[in-house]
Short mmCIF file of C-alpha atoms and ligand atoms in Angstrom, two decimals:
data_model
loop_
_atom_site.label_atom_id
_atom_site.label_comp_id
_atom_site.label_asym_id
_atom_site.label_seq_id
_atom_site.Cartn_x
_atom_site.Cartn_y
_atom_site.Cartn_z
CA MET A 1214 -129.58 215.37 148.04
CA ASP A 1215 -133.00 216.84 147.14
CA ALA A 1216 -135.99 216.46 149.45
CA VAL A 1217 -137.83 213.92 147.24
CA THR A 1218 -134.80 211.61 146.98
CA LEU A 1219 -134.23 211.85 150.71
CA ASP A 1220 -137.87 211.06 151.38
CA LYS A 1221 -137.61 207.96 149.18
CA ALA A 1222 -134.43 206.92 150.94
CA ARG A 1223 -136.10 207.38 154.31
CA ASN A 1224 -139.10 205.27 153.22
CA ASN A 1225 -136.58 202.59 152.42
CA VAL A 1226 -135.50 202.60 156.08
CA GLU A 1227 -138.88 201.07 156.94
CA LYS A 1228 -138.25 198.13 154.61
CA LYS A 1229 -134.55 197.58 155.10
CA GLY A 1230 -133.89 199.03 158.55
CA PHE A 1231 -131.11 201.30 157.35
CA LEU A 1232 -130.60 204.17 154.96
CA ASP A 1233 -129.65 202.76 151.57
CA ILE A 1234 -127.69 205.44 149.75
CA ASP A 1235 -124.65 204.91 147.54
CA LEU A 1236 -121.70 206.64 149.12
CA ASP A 1237 -118.80 208.20 147.29
CA PRO A 1238 -116.06 205.59 147.88
CA THR A 1239 -113.47 208.37 148.23
CA LEU A 1240 -115.30 209.90 151.20
CA ASP A 1241 -113.17 209.77 154.35
CA LEU A 1242 -115.80 208.36 156.70
CA PHE A 1243 -113.72 208.92 159.83
CA ALA A 1244 -113.32 212.63 159.04
CA ALA A 1245 -116.95 212.97 157.94
CA ILE A 1246 -118.20 211.42 161.19
CA GLU A 1247 -116.00 213.77 163.25
CA ARG A 1248 -117.40 216.73 161.28
CA LEU A 1249 -120.99 215.59 161.88
CA LYS A 1250 -120.35 215.15 165.60
CA LYS A 1251 -119.42 218.83 165.84
CA GLU A 1252 -122.09 220.14 163.45
CA LYS A 1253 -124.90 218.27 165.17
CA ASN A 1254 -123.59 218.23 168.72
CA ALA A 1255 -123.77 214.44 168.55
CA ILE A 1256 -122.17 211.76 170.69
CA VAL A 1257 -121.33 208.29 169.37
CA LEU A 1258 -121.82 205.56 171.97
CA ALA A 1259 -120.57 202.11 170.96
CA HIS A 1260 -120.68 198.67 172.51
CA TYR A 1261 -117.51 196.55 172.59
CA TYR A 1262 -119.03 194.10 170.11
CA GLN A 1263 -119.06 196.68 167.33
CA GLU A 1264 -116.56 196.35 164.47
CA PRO A 1265 -113.15 197.96 165.18
CA ASP A 1266 -113.71 200.97 162.86
CA ILE A 1267 -116.85 201.91 164.78
CA GLN A 1268 -115.07 201.52 168.12
CA ASP A 1269 -112.32 203.80 166.81
CA VAL A 1270 -114.72 206.67 166.01
CA ALA A 1271 -116.80 206.29 169.17
CA ASP A 1272 -116.73 208.92 171.93
CA TYR A 1273 -117.45 206.24 174.48
CA ILE A 1274 -117.14 202.45 174.27
CA GLY A 1275 -118.57 200.38 177.07
CA ASP A 1276 -120.62 197.55 178.45
CA SER A 1277 -124.38 197.83 178.83
CA LEU A 1278 -124.22 199.54 182.23
CA GLY A 1279 -121.58 202.06 181.13
CA LEU A 1280 -123.54 202.83 177.99
CA ALA A 1281 -126.77 203.42 179.93
CA GLN A 1282 -124.92 205.68 182.38
CA GLN A 1283 -123.38 207.67 179.53
CA ALA A 1284 -126.72 207.94 177.75
CA GLU A 1285 -128.31 209.29 180.92
CA LYS A 1286 -125.73 212.00 181.51
CA THR A 1287 -124.91 213.20 178.02
CA GLU A 1288 -125.54 216.82 177.12
CA SER A 1289 -125.34 216.22 173.39
CA ASP A 1290 -128.43 216.85 171.26
CA MET A 1291 -128.15 213.60 169.34
CA ILE A 1292 -127.16 210.16 170.61
CA VAL A 1293 -125.79 207.92 167.87
CA PHE A 1294 -126.07 204.44 169.30
CA ALA A 1295 -123.74 201.90 167.72
CA GLY A 1296 -125.13 198.81 169.35
CA VAL A 1297 -128.34 196.81 169.21
CA HIS A 1298 -131.94 197.98 169.47
CA PHE A 1299 -132.51 197.39 173.20
CA MET A 1300 -129.45 199.52 173.99
CA ALA A 1301 -130.57 202.44 171.83
CA GLU A 1302 -134.08 202.06 173.23
CA THR A 1303 -132.66 202.28 176.77
CA ALA A 1304 -130.89 205.51 175.77
CA LYS A 1305 -134.20 206.92 174.50
CA ILE A 1306 -136.02 205.84 177.68
CA LEU A 1307 -133.44 207.77 179.70
CA ASN A 1308 -133.28 210.75 177.38
CA PRO A 1309 -136.69 211.35 175.75
CA THR A 1310 -135.93 214.88 174.54
CA LYS A 1311 -132.86 213.83 172.60
CA LYS A 1312 -132.76 212.36 169.14
CA VAL A 1313 -131.49 208.77 169.30
CA VAL A 1314 -130.39 207.19 166.02
CA ILE A 1315 -129.03 203.72 165.30
CA PRO A 1316 -127.08 202.68 162.18
CA ASP A 1317 -129.36 199.69 161.51
CA LEU A 1318 -132.81 199.45 163.05
CA LYS A 1319 -132.82 195.68 162.46
CA ALA A 1320 -129.89 195.16 164.85
CA GLY A 1321 -131.88 193.12 167.37
CA CYS A 1322 -130.89 190.54 169.97
CA SER A 1323 -131.78 186.84 170.12
CA LEU A 1324 -131.88 187.00 173.91
CA SER A 1325 -134.29 189.92 173.92
CA ASP A 1326 -136.41 188.16 171.26
CA SER A 1327 -136.63 185.05 173.44
CA CYS A 1328 -138.88 186.91 175.86
CA PRO A 1329 -142.05 188.31 174.23
CA PRO A 1330 -143.95 190.62 176.63
CA PRO A 1331 -147.41 188.93 176.31
CA LEU A 1332 -145.94 185.51 177.25
CA PHE A 1333 -143.84 186.98 180.02
CA LYS A 1334 -146.86 188.84 181.41
CA LYS A 1335 -148.74 185.52 181.74
CA PHE A 1336 -145.71 183.89 183.39
CA LYS A 1337 -145.46 186.77 185.85
CA GLU A 1338 -149.18 186.51 186.65
CA GLN A 1339 -148.66 182.87 187.60
CA HIS A 1340 -146.17 183.98 190.28
CA PRO A 1341 -147.75 187.06 191.88
CA ASP A 1342 -145.52 186.91 194.98
CA HIS A 1343 -142.32 187.16 192.90
CA ALA A 1344 -140.31 190.29 192.28
CA VAL A 1345 -139.01 190.63 188.71
CA VAL A 1346 -135.36 191.30 187.91
CA SER A 1347 -134.73 191.61 184.19
CA TYR A 1348 -131.44 191.65 182.36
CA ILE A 1349 -131.14 194.83 180.29
CA ASN A 1350 -131.09 192.67 177.12
CA CYS A 1351 -134.87 192.83 176.79
CA SER A 1352 -137.49 195.03 175.15
CA ALA A 1353 -139.13 198.07 176.74
CA GLY A 1354 -142.25 195.89 177.11
CA ILE A 1355 -140.36 193.50 179.43
CA LYS A 1356 -138.69 196.37 181.27
CA ALA A 1357 -142.14 197.82 181.96
CA LEU A 1358 -143.12 194.50 183.60
CA SER A 1359 -140.00 194.47 185.82
CA ASP A 1360 -139.18 195.79 189.28
CA VAL A 1361 -135.53 196.38 188.52
CA ILE A 1362 -133.17 195.99 185.58
CA CYS A 1363 -129.65 194.60 185.81
CA THR A 1364 -126.65 194.14 183.55
CA SER A 1365 -123.91 191.55 183.73
CA SER A 1366 -121.75 193.95 185.75
CA ASN A 1367 -124.31 194.67 188.49
CA ALA A 1368 -126.57 191.58 188.47
CA ARG A 1369 -125.13 190.29 191.72
CA ILE A 1370 -125.66 193.51 193.71
CA ILE A 1371 -129.10 194.03 192.20
CA VAL A 1372 -130.23 190.55 193.24
CA GLU A 1373 -128.59 190.93 196.65
CA SER A 1374 -130.53 194.17 197.18
CA PHE A 1375 -133.60 191.95 197.79
CA PRO A 1376 -134.14 190.13 201.10
CA GLU A 1377 -132.92 186.52 200.90
CA ASP A 1378 -136.43 185.12 201.28
CA GLN A 1379 -137.93 187.30 198.50
CA PRO A 1380 -138.95 185.05 195.59
CA ILE A 1381 -137.59 186.45 192.33
CA ILE A 1382 -138.20 185.85 188.64
CA PHE A 1383 -135.07 186.46 186.57
CA ALA A 1384 -135.51 187.12 182.84
CA PRO A 1385 -134.61 186.59 180.08
CA ASP A 1386 -131.14 184.98 180.33
CA LYS A 1387 -131.18 181.58 182.02
CA ASN A 1388 -127.36 181.33 181.98
CA LEU A 1389 -126.72 184.63 183.73
CA GLY A 1390 -129.62 183.83 186.10
CA ALA A 1391 -128.18 180.40 186.97
CA TYR A 1392 -124.74 181.93 187.55
CA ILE A 1393 -126.20 184.58 189.88
CA ASN A 1394 -128.19 181.88 191.71
CA LYS A 1395 -124.95 179.97 192.21
CA ILE A 1396 -122.92 182.89 193.59
CA THR A 1397 -125.67 184.45 195.72
CA GLY A 1398 -127.45 181.35 197.02
CA HIS A 1399 -130.78 182.69 195.71
CA ASN A 1400 -133.08 180.31 193.92
CA MET A 1401 -134.56 182.61 191.30
CA LEU A 1402 -137.11 181.32 188.86
CA LEU A 1403 -135.45 181.59 185.43
CA TRP A 1404 -137.01 182.52 182.12
CA ASN A 1405 -135.76 180.10 179.48
CA GLY A 1406 -133.86 182.54 177.25
CA ALA A 1407 -130.26 182.56 176.02
CA CYS A 1408 -127.90 184.45 173.76
CA MET A 1409 -127.22 182.71 170.44
CA VAL A 1410 -123.56 183.80 170.56
CA HIS A 1411 -122.70 182.78 174.10
CA GLU A 1412 -124.41 179.39 173.98
CA ILE A 1413 -122.38 178.32 170.94
CA PHE A 1414 -119.00 177.86 172.64
CA SER A 1415 -117.73 174.31 172.60
CA LEU A 1416 -116.52 172.97 175.94
CA GLU A 1417 -114.65 170.23 174.13
CA LYS A 1418 -112.80 172.64 171.82
CA ILE A 1419 -112.02 175.04 174.68
CA THR A 1420 -110.62 172.12 176.69
CA ARG A 1421 -108.44 171.12 173.73
CA LEU A 1422 -107.24 174.72 173.38
CA LYS A 1423 -106.37 174.81 177.06
CA VAL A 1424 -104.24 171.69 176.62
CA ARG A 1425 -102.36 173.35 173.74
CA HIS A 1426 -102.02 176.62 175.69
CA PRO A 1427 -101.45 175.45 179.28
CA ASN A 1428 -100.61 178.95 180.53
CA ALA A 1429 -103.64 180.63 178.98
CA LYS A 1430 -106.48 181.71 181.24
CA LEU A 1431 -110.07 181.20 180.17
CA ILE A 1432 -112.13 184.37 180.67
CA ALA A 1433 -115.87 184.17 180.04
CA HIS A 1434 -118.99 186.31 179.91
CA PRO A 1435 -121.76 185.13 182.29
CA GLU A 1436 -124.11 184.65 179.33
CA CYS A 1437 -122.06 181.48 178.57
CA GLU A 1438 -123.46 178.10 179.55
CA GLU A 1439 -122.63 176.61 182.96
CA PRO A 1440 -120.03 174.01 181.79
CA VAL A 1441 -117.94 176.82 180.23
CA LEU A 1442 -118.36 179.08 183.28
CA ARG A 1443 -117.37 176.19 185.56
CA ILE A 1444 -113.89 175.96 184.01
CA ALA A 1445 -113.39 179.75 183.58
CA ASP A 1446 -110.61 181.50 185.49
CA PHE A 1447 -112.53 184.78 185.44
CA ILE A 1448 -116.17 185.67 184.71
CA GLY A 1449 -117.30 189.21 184.00
CA SER A 1450 -119.11 191.72 181.81
CA THR A 1451 -117.30 192.95 178.71
CA THR A 1452 -115.80 195.83 180.71
CA GLY A 1453 -114.96 193.41 183.53
CA LEU A 1454 -113.16 191.07 181.12
CA LEU A 1455 -111.24 193.94 179.51
CA LYS A 1456 -110.13 195.35 182.88
CA TYR A 1457 -109.11 191.90 184.06
CA THR A 1458 -106.79 191.41 181.07
CA GLN A 1459 -105.23 194.81 181.86
CA SER A 1460 -104.58 194.19 185.55
CA ASP A 1461 -103.75 190.47 185.47
CA ASN A 1462 -100.20 189.39 184.70
CA THR A 1463 -100.95 186.38 182.48
CA GLN A 1464 -99.76 186.60 178.86
CA GLU A 1465 -102.39 184.50 177.09
CA TYR A 1466 -106.19 184.42 177.29
CA ILE A 1467 -108.92 182.33 175.74
CA VAL A 1468 -111.84 184.74 175.44
CA ALA A 1469 -115.36 183.28 175.66
CA THR A 1470 -117.48 186.16 174.46
CA GLU A 1471 -118.19 187.99 171.21
CA THR A 1472 -115.00 188.69 169.25
CA GLY A 1473 -115.49 192.49 169.08
CA ILE A 1474 -114.03 192.91 172.56
CA LEU A 1475 -110.65 191.61 171.33
CA HIS A 1476 -110.02 194.94 169.58
CA GLN A 1477 -109.83 196.84 172.89
CA MET A 1478 -108.00 193.98 174.64
CA MET A 1479 -105.27 194.00 171.98
CA LYS A 1480 -105.08 197.81 172.01
CA ALA A 1481 -104.72 197.91 175.80
CA SER A 1482 -102.25 194.99 176.02
CA PRO A 1483 -100.44 194.71 172.68
CA ASP A 1484 -97.90 192.23 174.08
CA LYS A 1485 -100.52 189.74 175.21
CA THR A 1486 -102.19 187.03 173.14
CA PHE A 1487 -105.97 186.75 172.91
CA ILE A 1488 -107.54 183.63 171.45
CA PRO A 1489 -111.28 183.70 170.66
CA ALA A 1490 -112.99 180.69 172.26
CA PRO A 1491 -114.07 178.35 169.45
CA PRO A 1492 -117.73 177.72 168.61
CA ASN A 1493 -119.12 174.18 168.32
CA ASN A 1494 -119.09 174.29 164.51
CA SER A 1495 -117.04 175.93 161.78
CA CYS A 1496 -119.09 179.12 161.36
CA ALA A 1497 -118.13 182.54 162.73
CA CYS A 1498 -120.90 182.16 165.33
CA ASN A 1499 -118.96 183.98 168.01
CA ASP A 1500 -119.60 187.15 165.99
CA CYS A 1501 -123.01 188.53 166.96
CA PRO A 1502 -124.93 188.82 163.65
CA HIS A 1503 -127.07 191.60 165.15
CA MET A 1504 -124.21 193.74 166.42
CA LYS A 1505 -122.38 193.23 163.14
CA LEU A 1506 -125.29 194.60 161.08
CA ASN A 1507 -123.92 198.05 161.90
CA SER A 1508 -121.10 199.37 159.72
CA LEU A 1509 -119.10 202.57 159.51
CA GLU A 1510 -121.04 203.53 156.34
CA LYS A 1511 -124.39 203.07 158.07
CA LEU A 1512 -123.10 204.98 161.08
CA TYR A 1513 -122.17 207.93 158.87
CA LEU A 1514 -125.52 207.85 157.01
CA CYS A 1515 -127.63 207.68 160.17
CA MET A 1516 -125.80 210.75 161.48
CA GLU A 1517 -126.03 212.67 158.23
CA TYR A 1518 -129.74 211.96 157.64
CA GLU A 1519 -130.76 211.50 161.30
CA THR A 1520 -132.52 208.21 160.60
CA PRO A 1521 -133.36 205.46 161.58
CA GLU A 1522 -134.53 207.07 164.77
CA ILE A 1523 -135.75 205.41 167.98
CA ASN A 1524 -139.19 206.66 168.97
CA MET A 1525 -141.50 205.17 171.55
CA ASP A 1526 -144.87 205.41 173.18
CA GLU A 1527 -144.66 207.75 176.19
CA GLU A 1528 -146.69 205.54 178.55
CA LEU A 1529 -144.43 202.57 177.80
CA ARG A 1530 -141.33 204.72 178.15
CA LEU A 1531 -142.35 205.93 181.60
CA ALA A 1532 -143.16 202.40 182.78
CA ALA A 1533 -139.84 201.09 181.42
CA ARG A 1534 -137.88 203.93 182.99
CA LYS A 1535 -138.74 203.12 186.64
CA PRO A 1536 -136.82 199.81 186.85
CA ILE A 1537 -133.88 201.32 184.94
CA ASP A 1538 -133.72 204.23 187.39
CA ARG A 1539 -133.77 201.76 190.25
CA MET A 1540 -130.83 199.91 188.69
CA LEU A 1541 -128.88 203.15 188.21
CA GLU A 1542 -129.51 204.19 191.83
CA ILE A 1543 -128.39 200.82 193.27
CA SER A 1544 -125.33 200.83 190.99
CA ALA A 1545 -124.36 204.40 191.97
CA LYS A 1546 -124.66 203.52 195.66
CA ALA A 1547 -122.38 200.54 195.08
CA GLY A 1548 -119.85 202.79 193.32
CA LEU A 1549 -120.41 201.21 189.90
P1 13P B 185 -122.17 193.58 178.56
O1 13P B 185 -121.34 194.38 177.61
O2 13P B 185 -122.98 194.45 179.45
O3 13P B 185 -121.32 192.62 179.31
O4 13P B 185 -123.23 192.75 177.69
C1 13P B 185 -122.84 191.83 176.75
C2 13P B 185 -123.87 191.59 175.71
O5 13P B 185 -124.14 190.51 175.29
C3 13P B 185 -124.52 192.73 175.15
O6 13P B 185 -125.44 192.32 174.23
FE1 SF4 B 186 -127.96 189.77 172.04
FE2 SF4 B 186 -126.10 187.92 172.34
FE3 SF4 B 186 -125.87 189.67 170.37
FE4 SF4 B 186 -125.53 190.47 172.91
S1 SF4 B 186 -124.25 189.06 171.78
S2 SF4 B 186 -126.73 191.48 171.32
S3 SF4 B 186 -126.99 189.14 173.97
S4 SF4 B 186 -127.51 188.12 170.58
#
């Protein structure tokens, strides 16, 4: 492709969020991505909610904590982040000298969007004695206003690292916050945010499914609402849920989280049955529309043309890094 055409295509990234180039349909994308990894010394990090093809070409698939840890320690020159914006942004915060690209820049997160930094800043100012623990599903602006970041796999130990009488604001996920309040006995002040995917599960339909599958266990992500968590047999991060299905001896599971995780569950335990928990309407709402903006084609293009790229203001990056470092230190001490 000549420089002018590439420039035009790159300008298009600003409008559309991804590189819009017609690909030769005979191109073997799997082989092309492997070639680019070597040529560019690139690593592909993917979240479990990515489509199966992307998971299959990834060098590492993980939950938010695992992905942040991998991003921090990688020696590759380019991080190709197959996930949503806050995840790629976290990788850039941890690795400012590396190029971080994402297949679709518009892959956002409803939970992150529910907490705009200017509003949160005012909220925080109203509670000056409170420490701030923020779930990693937030923007760099929120991270910069936080004392420590957590993910669903370390939220409990992060919150328990504070003295019991320390008042805490937890943002942005009210469901994860309420769950952590319940299991730790803390009474954190919760920001009123939620994930559009995890709040869609229907308690009534799950209950009906459980009647039809009496031996199935319900496993749920802590971003689900309290009534679903209350009847769950196991609650955990995506990695936690996957590991549970590998070590547990049940044959059937109803899975209350985004459907992408089923790919690894079925690969790891081909003899077991995994039933996606049903949403409260007939849409495919348990597919995250943001995560699913990424595709294998876009992954290939972002590697080939090294765009869209994550770039950020250095002052903001430094402020957002502190609470992430604190999370990584506490997690490492706890053996996570
Ligand atoms: P984890 O993979 O860390 O459990 O997070 C789930 C999620 O919703 C990511 O957006
Ligand atoms: Fe955000 Fe929910 Fe999608 Fe995760 S599943 S990226 S929390 S909208």
